Amino acid sequence: MARSTLDRSGLRRRDETWLAEAWSRGLVLVVDPRGGRALAEDRPDGGVGLVLLPAADAPEAERRFLGVDTDGTALWSVSAPLPEIEGTRAVTLRDVGHLLDARDAGLLTTAVALSNWHASHGFSPRTGLATTAVEAGWVRRDADGNDMWPRTDPAMIVLVHDGVAGPDGRCLLGHNATWPVGPDGVTRFSCLAGYVEPGESAEAAVLREVGEEVGIPLTGLTYAGSQSWPFPGSLMLGFHATADPAEPIRLDPEEIDEAHWFTREDIAKMIAGDYVHPDSGVRMSLPMRSSIAFYLIETWLGGFTR
């Protein structure tokens, strides 16, 4: 979901004349505010494409200008119940993020993030006054003229590994204490993650979170990339880090209730969907393919960490 071809055209957000004309010729993505779902349809190539409606057919709701497509078409979103359209289905980013092309991935990520922000900022935290959307949905303003902009919270996510190349290399994954076991009995394991605290760098947050969650000191740290994560409004800053598997794992049970070192062969089996932990007998899986967590794991699996 770090992919996008959208020109956000931020300078247009205050141009009411241009926005009115752009709406009339634009296409609209409808996002259900009760879960971030949108309509999509399957493509012949095995991918999935979002369903965009002509403005005249879109539900009546606050208009949010997302940007301009590569062909000059203005793209918008509204938060409203999804219409019923034959041949389509309701999807979320978690369902199909990895199947969308770059335009649709960026479009849905932005639209869901905006929808979540608007839903939680109907009143100003400074004055308590009701707010309204202005500047094409990118600002909320109260009656005293105080403005708020969409918030993005920085968070870190890290794949800890032993730095060993080849099949003998291992990485450390954990199971969050709040994650339920899947309906098929599969337990999901992922990278360690947490929010960056005020006054803290992203690198310092990595060291702190790993120390708090599994009690293991890190011996190396490299930045790998970032991804918008609109659940509800985060920017995930991804890292690879090295550590010694001989160090004892000391879990914070309120955060991580289980953590293990896995070999590259184990990870390959998880991706294939046929890994069973030899001690517990529990089937284990990885995060969804559209997540930066999966990217970090897959990059390590291929031996491309620094």
GROMACS .gro file of C-alpha atoms in nm:
model
  306
    1MET     CA    1   0.000   0.000   0.000
    2ALA     CA    2   0.301   0.227  -0.040
    3ARG     CA    3   0.221   0.243  -0.413
    4SER     CA    4   0.040   0.534  -0.577
    5THR     CA    5   0.023   0.713  -0.912
    6LEU     CA    6  -0.213   0.983  -0.785
    7ASP     CA    7  -0.130   1.352  -0.830
    8ARG     CA    8  -0.278   1.500  -0.514
    9SER     CA    9  -0.293   1.852  -0.666
   10GLY     CA   10  -0.293   2.013  -0.324
   11LEU     CA   11  -0.292   2.365  -0.469
   12ARG     CA   12  -0.640   2.303  -0.611
   13ARG     CA   13  -0.804   2.240  -0.274
   14ARG     CA   14  -0.894   2.605  -0.220
   15ASP     CA   15  -1.002   2.676  -0.578
   16GLU     CA   16  -1.379   2.646  -0.546
   17THR     CA   17  -1.443   2.720  -0.913
   18TRP     CA   18  -1.201   2.453  -1.030
   19LEU     CA   19  -1.333   2.203  -0.773
   20ALA     CA   20  -1.693   2.250  -0.885
   21GLU     CA   21  -1.600   2.182  -1.246
   22ALA     CA   22  -1.373   1.892  -1.147
   23TRP     CA   23  -1.656   1.731  -0.950
   24SER     CA   24  -1.892   1.743  -1.247
   25ARG     CA   25  -1.648   1.550  -1.468
   26GLY     CA   26  -1.487   1.341  -1.196
   27LEU     CA   27  -1.513   0.986  -1.068
   28VAL     CA   28  -1.604   0.898  -0.710
   29LEU     CA   29  -1.500   0.618  -0.477
   30VAL     CA   30  -1.763   0.538  -0.215
   31VAL     CA   31  -1.621   0.426   0.122
   32ASP     CA   32  -1.846   0.269   0.384
   33PRO     CA   33  -1.753   0.448   0.710
   34ARG     CA   34  -1.845   0.141   0.915
   35GLY     CA   35  -1.535  -0.053   0.821
   36GLY     CA   36  -1.356   0.115   0.533
   37ARG     CA   37  -1.511  -0.105   0.266
   38ALA     CA   38  -1.539  -0.009  -0.100
   39LEU     CA   39  -1.683  -0.175  -0.407
   40ALA     CA   40  -1.450  -0.372  -0.631
   41GLU     CA   41  -1.468  -0.612  -0.922
   42ASP     CA   42  -1.244  -0.896  -1.030
   43ARG     CA   43  -1.029  -0.845  -1.337
   44PRO     CA   44  -0.949  -1.105  -1.604
   45ASP     CA   45  -0.578  -1.093  -1.511
   46GLY     CA   46  -0.653  -1.209  -1.157
   47GLY     CA   47  -0.627  -0.864  -1.004
   48VAL     CA   48  -0.898  -0.653  -0.846
   49GLY     CA   49  -1.012  -0.307  -0.950
   50LEU     CA   50  -1.204  -0.044  -0.754
   51VAL     CA   51  -1.545   0.064  -0.878
   52LEU     CA   52  -1.558   0.441  -0.937
   53LEU     CA   53  -1.888   0.611  -1.004
   54PRO     CA   54  -1.963   0.917  -1.216
   55ALA     CA   55  -2.027   1.211  -0.985
   56ALA     CA   56  -2.392   1.224  -1.089
   57ASP     CA   57  -2.441   0.868  -0.960
   58ALA     CA   58  -2.255   0.910  -0.630
   59PRO     CA   59  -2.440   0.923  -0.296
   60GLU     CA   60  -2.495   1.271  -0.155
   61ALA     CA   61  -2.226   1.326   0.109
   62GLU     CA   62  -1.921   1.538   0.191
   63ARG     CA   63  -1.695   1.550  -0.112
   64ARG     CA   64  -1.325   1.478  -0.063
   65PHE     CA   65  -1.090   1.559  -0.347
   66LEU     CA   66  -0.823   1.288  -0.367
   67GLY     CA   67  -0.631   1.413  -0.668
   68VAL     CA   68  -0.597   1.382  -1.044
   69ASP     CA   69  -0.543   1.059  -1.235
   70THR     CA   70  -0.274   1.025  -1.499
   71ASP     CA   71  -0.533   1.096  -1.772
   72GLY     CA   72  -0.647   1.421  -1.603
   73THR     CA   73  -0.961   1.281  -1.442
   74ALA     CA   74  -1.041   1.428  -1.100
   75LEU     CA   75  -1.086   1.156  -0.838
   76TRP     CA   76  -1.302   1.198  -0.529
   77SER     CA   77  -1.434   0.999  -0.235
   78VAL     CA   78  -1.744   1.014  -0.020
   79SER     CA   79  -1.828   0.827   0.300
   80ALA     CA   80  -2.167   0.662   0.260
   81PRO     CA   81  -2.334   0.321   0.255
   82LEU     CA   82  -2.221   0.123  -0.048
   83PRO     CA   83  -2.465   0.111  -0.339
   84GLU     CA   84  -2.573  -0.225  -0.479
   85ILE     CA   85  -2.413  -0.281  -0.818
   86GLU     CA   86  -2.432  -0.614  -0.996
   87GLY     CA   87  -2.098  -0.787  -1.046
   88THR     CA   88  -1.924  -0.604  -0.760
   89ARG     CA   89  -1.837  -0.695  -0.402
   90ALA     CA   90  -1.745  -0.504  -0.088
   91VAL     CA   91  -1.375  -0.528   0.001
   92THR     CA   92  -1.127  -0.378   0.245
   93LEU     CA   93  -0.761  -0.294   0.210
   94ARG     CA   94  -0.679  -0.598   0.419
   95ASP     CA   95  -0.871  -0.817   0.173
   96VAL     CA   96  -0.733  -0.695  -0.157
   97GLY     CA   97  -0.454  -0.442  -0.099
   98HIS     CA   98  -0.199  -0.674  -0.263
   99LEU     CA   99  -0.426  -0.732  -0.564
  100LEU     CA  100  -0.489  -0.366  -0.649
  101ASP     CA  101  -0.278  -0.180  -0.902
  102ALA     CA  102  -0.072   0.122  -0.792
  103ARG     CA  103  -0.346   0.376  -0.864
  104ASP     CA  104  -0.619   0.189  -0.679
  105ALA     CA  105  -0.393   0.101  -0.385
  106GLY     CA  106  -0.307   0.467  -0.331
  107LEU     CA  107  -0.666   0.574  -0.390
  108LEU     CA  108  -0.823   0.339  -0.138
  109THR     CA  109  -0.553   0.398   0.123
  110THR     CA  110  -0.603   0.774   0.105
  111ALA     CA  111  -0.982   0.754   0.099
  112VAL     CA  112  -1.001   0.523   0.402
  113ALA     CA  113  -0.754   0.736   0.599
  114LEU     CA  114  -0.956   1.051   0.527
  115SER     CA  115  -1.284   0.879   0.612
  116ASN     CA  116  -1.146   0.762   0.947
  117TRP     CA  117  -1.013   1.108   1.031
  118HIS     CA  118  -1.336   1.291   0.948
  119ALA     CA  119  -1.539   1.041   1.150
  120SER     CA  120  -1.337   1.115   1.465
  121HIS     CA  121  -1.301   1.494   1.432
  122GLY     CA  122  -1.655   1.624   1.421
  123PHE     CA  123  -1.568   1.852   1.713
  124SER     CA  124  -1.261   2.061   1.783
  125PRO     CA  125  -1.050   1.922   2.071
  126ARG     CA  126  -0.940   2.281   2.142
  127THR     CA  127  -1.278   2.454   2.164
  128GLY     CA  128  -1.537   2.177   2.172
  129LEU     CA  129  -1.716   2.344   1.881
  130ALA     CA  130  -1.859   2.146   1.592
  131THR     CA  131  -1.639   2.139   1.282
  132THR     CA  132  -1.717   2.136   0.913
  133ALA     CA  133  -1.511   2.013   0.620
  134VAL     CA  134  -1.339   2.276   0.405
  135GLU     CA  135  -1.063   2.282   0.144
  136ALA     CA  136  -1.208   1.987  -0.045
  137GLY     CA  137  -1.211   1.764   0.262
  138TRP     CA  138  -0.853   1.823   0.377
  139VAL     CA  139  -0.933   2.061   0.663
  140ARG     CA  140  -1.199   2.075   0.934
  141ARG     CA  141  -1.286   2.419   1.076
  142ASP     CA  142  -1.490   2.526   1.377
  143ALA     CA  143  -1.708   2.839   1.405
  144ASP     CA  144  -1.418   3.040   1.550
  145GLY     CA  145  -1.204   2.969   1.247
  146ASN     CA  146  -0.974   2.715   1.412
  147ASP     CA  147  -0.845   2.462   1.161
  148MET     CA  148  -0.749   2.094   1.197
  149TRP     CA  149  -0.565   1.887   0.940
  150PRO     CA  150  -0.573   1.509   0.889
  151ARG     CA  151  -0.353   1.342   1.146
  152THR     CA  152  -0.097   1.072   1.079
  153ASP     CA  153   0.062   0.897   1.377
  154PRO     CA  154   0.418   0.766   1.327
  155ALA     CA  155   0.469   0.404   1.424
  156MET     CA  156   0.765   0.169   1.388
  157ILE     CA  157   0.768  -0.190   1.274
  158VAL     CA  158   1.077  -0.408   1.271
  159LEU     CA  159   1.182  -0.751   1.156
  160VAL     CA  160   1.443  -0.878   1.401
  161HIS     CA  161   1.679  -1.141   1.255
  162ASP     CA  162   2.015  -1.297   1.335
  163GLY     CA  163   2.205  -1.160   1.035
  164VAL     CA  164   2.290  -1.508   0.908
  165ALA     CA  165   2.267  -1.564   0.533
  166GLY     CA  166   2.119  -1.873   0.372
  167PRO     CA  167   1.881  -2.137   0.509
  168ASP     CA  168   2.028  -2.130   0.860
  169GLY     CA  169   1.924  -1.765   0.913
  170ARG     CA  170   1.644  -1.701   1.159
  171CYS     CA  171   1.400  -1.418   1.229
  172LEU     CA  172   1.193  -1.336   1.536
  173LEU     CA  173   0.816  -1.304   1.508
  174GLY     CA  174   0.553  -1.253   1.776
  175HIS     CA  175   0.181  -1.300   1.830
  176ASN     CA  176   0.004  -0.995   1.968
  177ALA     CA  177  -0.196  -1.073   2.280
  178THR     CA  178  -0.507  -0.903   2.135
  179TRP     CA  179  -0.516  -1.100   1.809
  180PRO     CA  180  -0.777  -1.374   1.801
  181VAL     CA  181  -0.703  -1.715   1.658
  182GLY     CA  182  -0.840  -1.740   1.306
  183PRO     CA  183  -1.160  -1.933   1.233
  184ASP     CA  184  -0.950  -2.212   1.079
  185GLY     CA  185  -0.734  -2.242   1.391
  186VAL     CA  186  -0.437  -2.060   1.239
  187THR     CA  187  -0.237  -1.825   1.464
  188ARG     CA  188  -0.088  -1.517   1.296
  189PHE     CA  189   0.270  -1.415   1.374
  190SER     CA  190   0.422  -1.087   1.264
  191CYS     CA  191   0.696  -0.830   1.315
  192LEU     CA  192   0.720  -0.629   1.635
  193ALA     CA  193   0.564  -0.283   1.619
  194GLY     CA  194   0.459   0.015   1.826
  195TYR     CA  195   0.393   0.388   1.822
  196VAL     CA  196   0.670   0.646   1.831
  197GLU     CA  197   0.629   0.842   2.155
  198PRO     CA  198   0.658   1.222   2.188
  199GLY     CA  199   1.018   1.337   2.195
  200GLU     CA  200   1.142   1.005   2.054
  201SER     CA  201   1.306   0.918   1.724
  202ALA     CA  202   1.181   0.624   1.518
  203GLU     CA  203   1.511   0.443   1.580
  204ALA     CA  204   1.482   0.492   1.956
  205ALA     CA  205   1.126   0.360   1.941
  206VAL     CA  206   1.249   0.041   1.774
  207LEU     CA  207   1.501  -0.022   2.051
  208ARG     CA  208   1.246   0.056   2.322
  209GLU     CA  209   0.959  -0.149   2.179
  210VAL     CA  210   1.171  -0.458   2.114
  211GLY     CA  211   1.313  -0.429   2.464
  212GLU     CA  212   0.968  -0.390   2.618
  213GLU     CA  213   0.792  -0.662   2.418
  214VAL     CA  214   1.050  -0.941   2.404
  215GLY     CA  215   1.340  -0.817   2.619
  216ILE     CA  216   1.607  -0.862   2.352
  217PRO     CA  217   1.882  -0.604   2.283
  218LEU     CA  218   1.950  -0.515   1.920
  219THR     CA  219   2.298  -0.509   1.764
  220GLY     CA  220   2.215  -0.339   1.432
  221LEU     CA  221   1.936  -0.134   1.276
  222THR     CA  222   1.860  -0.029   0.917
  223TYR     CA  223   1.566   0.160   0.767
  224ALA     CA  224   1.370  -0.035   0.504
  225GLY     CA  225   1.078   0.187   0.396
  226SER     CA  226   0.739   0.321   0.500
  227GLN     CA  227   0.372   0.256   0.439
  228SER     CA  228   0.054   0.443   0.515
  229TRP     CA  229  -0.163   0.232   0.744
  230PRO     CA  230  -0.511   0.384   0.771
  231PHE     CA  231  -0.627   0.173   1.065
  232PRO     CA  232  -0.710   0.432   1.175
  233GLY     CA  233  -0.434   0.673   1.066
  234SER     CA  234  -0.071   0.567   1.101
  235LEU     CA  235   0.251   0.588   0.902
  236MET     CA  236   0.445   0.266   0.949
  237LEU     CA  237   0.823   0.317   0.945
  238GLY     CA  238   0.984  -0.017   0.864
  239PHE     CA  239   1.321  -0.145   0.984
  240HIS     CA  240   1.539  -0.453   0.983
  241ALA     CA  241   1.741  -0.520   1.298
  242THR     CA  242   1.985  -0.785   1.412
  243ALA     CA  243   1.993  -0.964   1.746
  244ASP     CA  244   2.140  -1.275   1.905
  245PRO     CA  245   1.897  -1.572   1.919
  246ALA     CA  246   2.085  -1.693   2.228
  247GLU     CA  247   1.941  -1.401   2.423
  248PRO     CA  248   1.645  -1.515   2.637
  249ILE     CA  249   1.301  -1.397   2.524
  250ARG     CA  250   1.124  -1.211   2.805
  251LEU     CA  251   0.767  -1.140   2.700
  252ASP     CA  252   0.543  -0.856   2.809
  253PRO     CA  253   0.223  -1.067   2.823
  254GLU     CA  254   0.000  -0.762   2.780
  255GLU     CA  255   0.160  -0.699   2.439
  256ILE     CA  256   0.306  -1.026   2.309
  257ASP     CA  257   0.184  -1.359   2.440
  258GLU     CA  258   0.409  -1.576   2.222
  259ALA     CA  259   0.730  -1.524   2.022
  260HIS     CA  260   0.965  -1.760   1.839
  261TRP     CA  261   1.269  -1.764   1.611
  262PHE     CA  262   1.186  -1.905   1.267
  263THR     CA  263   1.419  -2.030   0.995
  264ARG     CA  264   1.386  -1.928   0.631
  265GLU     CA  265   1.239  -2.271   0.562
  266ASP     CA  266   0.976  -2.210   0.832
  267ILE     CA  267   0.885  -1.874   0.677
  268ALA     CA  268   0.857  -2.024   0.329
  269LYS     CA  269   0.617  -2.284   0.467
  270MET     CA  270   0.410  -2.012   0.637
  271ILE     CA  271   0.376  -1.831   0.306
  272ALA     CA  272   0.268  -2.158   0.143
  273GLY     CA  273   0.017  -2.209   0.424
  274ASP     CA  274   0.149  -2.539   0.555
  275TYR     CA  275   0.359  -2.458   0.863
  276VAL     CA  276   0.290  -2.628   1.197
  277HIS     CA  277   0.506  -2.540   1.496
  278PRO     CA  278   0.697  -2.852   1.602
  279ASP     CA  279   0.651  -2.795   1.977
  280SER     CA  280   0.295  -2.666   2.009
  281GLY     CA  281   0.141  -2.829   1.701
  282VAL     CA  282  -0.024  -2.496   1.619
  283ARG     CA  283  -0.061  -2.386   1.258
  284MET     CA  284   0.097  -2.044   1.209
  285SER     CA  285   0.061  -1.783   0.938
  286LEU     CA  286   0.200  -1.443   0.838
  287PRO     CA  287   0.038  -1.099   0.796
  288MET     CA  288  -0.154  -1.010   0.481
  289ARG     CA  289   0.055  -0.962   0.169
  290SER     CA  290  -0.036  -0.594   0.135
  291SER     CA  291   0.124  -0.505   0.470
  292ILE     CA  292   0.472  -0.368   0.526
  293ALA     CA  293   0.517  -0.651   0.778
  294PHE     CA  294   0.494  -0.904   0.496
  295TYR     CA  295   0.731  -0.693   0.286
  296LEU     CA  296   0.993  -0.690   0.562
  297ILE     CA  297   0.964  -1.066   0.609
  298GLU     CA  298   0.971  -1.140   0.237
  299THR     CA  299   1.273  -0.914   0.186
  300TRP     CA  300   1.461  -1.097   0.462
  301LEU     CA  301   1.357  -1.433   0.317
  302GLY     CA  302   1.518  -1.337  -0.012
  303GLY     CA  303   1.835  -1.228   0.161
  304PHE     CA  304   1.808  -0.861   0.065
  305THR     CA  305   1.861  -0.700   0.405
  306ARG     CA  306   2.168  -0.486   0.467
   0.00000   0.00000   0.00000
